[in-house]
Amino acid sequence: MTRYEAPDTYQSRYDHFIGGEYVKPHHGQYFENPTPVTGETFTEVARGTAEDVERALDAAHGAADAWGRTSVADRALILNRIADRMQENLESLAIAETWENGKPVRETLAADIPLAIDHFRYFAGAIRAQEGSLGEIDDDTVAYHFHEPLGVVGQIIPWNFPILMATWKLAPALAAGNAVVLKPAEQTPASIHYWLSLVADLLPPGVLNIVNGFGVEAGKPLASSPRVAKVAFTGETTTGRLIMQYASENIKPVTLELGGKSPNIFFDDVSAASDDFLDKALEGFTMFALNQGEVCTCPSRALIQQGHYSDFLAAAVSRTEAIKQGHPLDTDTMIGAQASNDQLEKILSYLDIGRQEGARVLTGGERADLGGELSGGYYVQPTIFEGDNSMRVFQEEIFGPVVSVTSFADLSDAVKIANDTLYGLGAGVWSRDMNTAYRAGRSIQAGRVWTNCYHAYPAHAAFGGYKQSGIGRENHKMMLEHYQQTKNLLVSYSTQKLGFF
Amino acid sequence: MGDPVTVTPAAADLIRSLRGRHGPLMFHQSGGCCDGSAPMCFPAGEFRTGSSDVRLASLEVEGVPEPVEFWMSTSQWELWKHTTLTVDVVPGRGSGFSLEAPDGLRFLTRSHLA
């Protein structure tokens, strides 16, 4: 094991990054940023307002035209160089991200940062390979279709994967030739600035602008501005609707990723042998604790078929109890701290209502006090509830290390329970019979159905929601078109008039 | 069965304070990821409710001249209606576009079986 020291890479204060340089907030105010690991403040960050957003939009509009006309080869090269810098600094980025968010460093080292690096490379390749199209309408007439950047886009980033989620939005937007004004979450405003310290010199001034601050003070002026051509948001439903309302005033598109209540379905044949596959499925069950459950696709409903219910669940409880909770900067630690105090309080409120509704706690169910300097941090025991799909702990995204388990009789019962939710972002299906797995996967109303795997997020696999889980598909080249206009040139090669006039 | 939505004294204090700074207020209970399941507090009318929403309460808060409406999407309320809600407040670090976040506080919904 390795136990990293608290990072010394952070500055004591961060301003806004606008037009290629750091500028002080218009009102001169800052807010404190604590690490969830200990609850102690480690930096302060500019408290942005509408004036700062306007300044950032000025810079972005000044840069957008030239950036949009930069050749795709040059834009791709810059994205690849960003990836290279991140690769060279992978360890320090991972430590910074863990200190910011509270997640275990084994995840930031193996997932968050490597995935972000690959994401920049993927969109560097995708934009090089993207082609317009032409349609031959008739012998004299051709319809050419060009991709053009939207111009200036606004992006509002969540706190659960601060660098990776920023990358999911930045890489396609920049590849497509847009200038960006980005607002990080106020819970995790700092790690993006450490990332920026590594790559800022690679981008022309004004192409990427970062305005920090609170949603109501900085996010709202960005989302409601008539000067952004599109808004991308990851978060919850009420803010998602509000952003759509603002966008409707300006007739602008949005992409939204608003979470889910993802079912993870284990058919009887999973337990047909005690082998590697069963071991993998039990790990798949335990994935509800990945990132402390703060994942939009947390497999927070486990549906286990009746034939192996008792045996599989007993093994799953054992697997969950083997999760090592500890200091997030220890590479042996499997689960770290929740990202903020209010998040901790919300999870505890769900542990309360789950019990009130009669759900049985099979393991966990309490706040965890890890002692020493970690006593001030925000830790929760991995928790398994057993109950019924109508209970609120089965219907709402708790965003904590909490899974609610129920049984099902057969394929149609599994699909019925899986789809009995307002959301449709992720799902998992586990079976040795690929016909069963295929039928289940096609019947579940969710944008991503992991089949005999879970929580894999490779670039080039589309990610997005059905139902109330949002609009758009990230993580795939199709996201480029969410950041592009289609320009049609309809060209006549005939010299003859129509004869109407 | 009690009122579907009540507020704690601490939440009432915060509502009074926000009312003084921002004018008439409303709540819309959120769902989904990140800051979902939290009650969002906006200037009244900022969030446009429609036929997909239900008004659960018009909260009477001492010192606030008008009722504070508390809304939720109808589909979500279908899943919540066997519970009553208490709006509380905890130290926190922001959430969506809710008005109290810059104060270092977050409204929190606590639930009880009706």
Tab-separated table of C-alpha atoms in Angstrom, chain A residues 32-39 99-103 159-160 185-189 291-292 294 336-348 367 376-380 398-400, chain B residues 34-35 90-95 104-106 108:
chain	number	residue	atom	x	y	z
A	32	GLU	CA	-13.811	28.696	1.427
A	33	ASN	CA	-13.293	25.249	-0.020
A	34	PRO	CA	-12.983	22.389	2.502
A	35	THR	CA	-11.671	18.920	1.764
A	36	PRO	CA	-14.255	16.244	2.580
A	37	VAL	CA	-11.381	14.094	3.845
A	38	THR	CA	-11.051	16.097	7.065
A	39	GLY	CA	-13.591	18.898	6.714
A	99	TRP	CA	-8.322	15.829	-1.790
A	100	GLU	CA	-10.995	17.893	-3.530
A	101	ASN	CA	-13.773	15.314	-3.676
A	102	GLY	CA	-12.997	12.757	-0.959
A	103	LYS	CA	-12.978	9.731	-3.250
A	159	TRP	CA	-19.093	17.676	-8.061
A	160	ASN	CA	-18.964	13.890	-8.143
A	185	ALA	CA	-19.570	22.956	-8.862
A	186	GLU	CA	-19.218	25.120	-5.763
A	187	GLN	CA	-18.616	21.936	-3.736
A	188	THR	CA	-15.538	21.080	-5.853
A	189	PRO	CA	-14.267	24.304	-7.416
A	291	ASN	CA	-17.212	6.703	-5.576
A	292	GLN	CA	-19.182	6.429	-2.289
A	294	GLU	CA	-22.012	9.436	-5.781
A	336	GLY	CA	-13.674	7.425	0.985
A	337	ALA	CA	-15.645	10.463	2.101
A	338	GLN	CA	-18.936	11.853	0.813
A	339	ALA	CA	-18.291	15.105	-1.011
A	340	SER	CA	-19.946	17.548	1.396
A	341	ASN	CA	-21.712	17.855	4.710
A	342	ASP	CA	-25.139	18.424	3.157
A	343	GLN	CA	-24.652	15.305	1.044
A	344	LEU	CA	-23.852	13.369	4.219
A	345	GLU	CA	-26.963	14.744	5.910
A	346	LYS	CA	-29.139	13.814	2.947
A	347	ILE	CA	-27.867	10.230	2.970
A	348	LEU	CA	-28.535	9.946	6.700
A	367	ARG	CA	-22.469	7.320	9.698
A	376	GLY	CA	-14.321	15.798	10.827
A	377	GLY	CA	-14.833	14.157	7.412
A	378	TYR	CA	-18.046	12.932	5.866
A	379	TYR	CA	-18.086	9.118	5.976
A	380	VAL	CA	-20.975	6.638	5.671
A	398	ILE	CA	-29.660	8.700	-2.543
A	399	PHE	CA	-26.232	9.429	-4.022
A	400	GLY	CA	-24.563	7.504	-1.240
B	34	CYS	CA	-26.097	15.161	-7.346
B	35	ASP	CA	-28.190	17.602	-5.347
B	90	VAL	CA	-28.001	22.042	7.645
B	91	PRO	CA	-24.531	23.489	7.042
B	92	GLY	CA	-23.713	22.847	3.400
B	93	ARG	CA	-22.020	23.948	0.279
B	94	GLY	CA	-24.509	24.712	-2.417
B	95	SER	CA	-27.036	23.047	-4.584
B	104	GLY	CA	-23.115	28.136	3.672
B	105	LEU	CA	-26.455	26.498	4.415
B	106	ARG	CA	-28.678	23.994	2.623
B	108	LEU	CA	-32.849	19.534	3.600
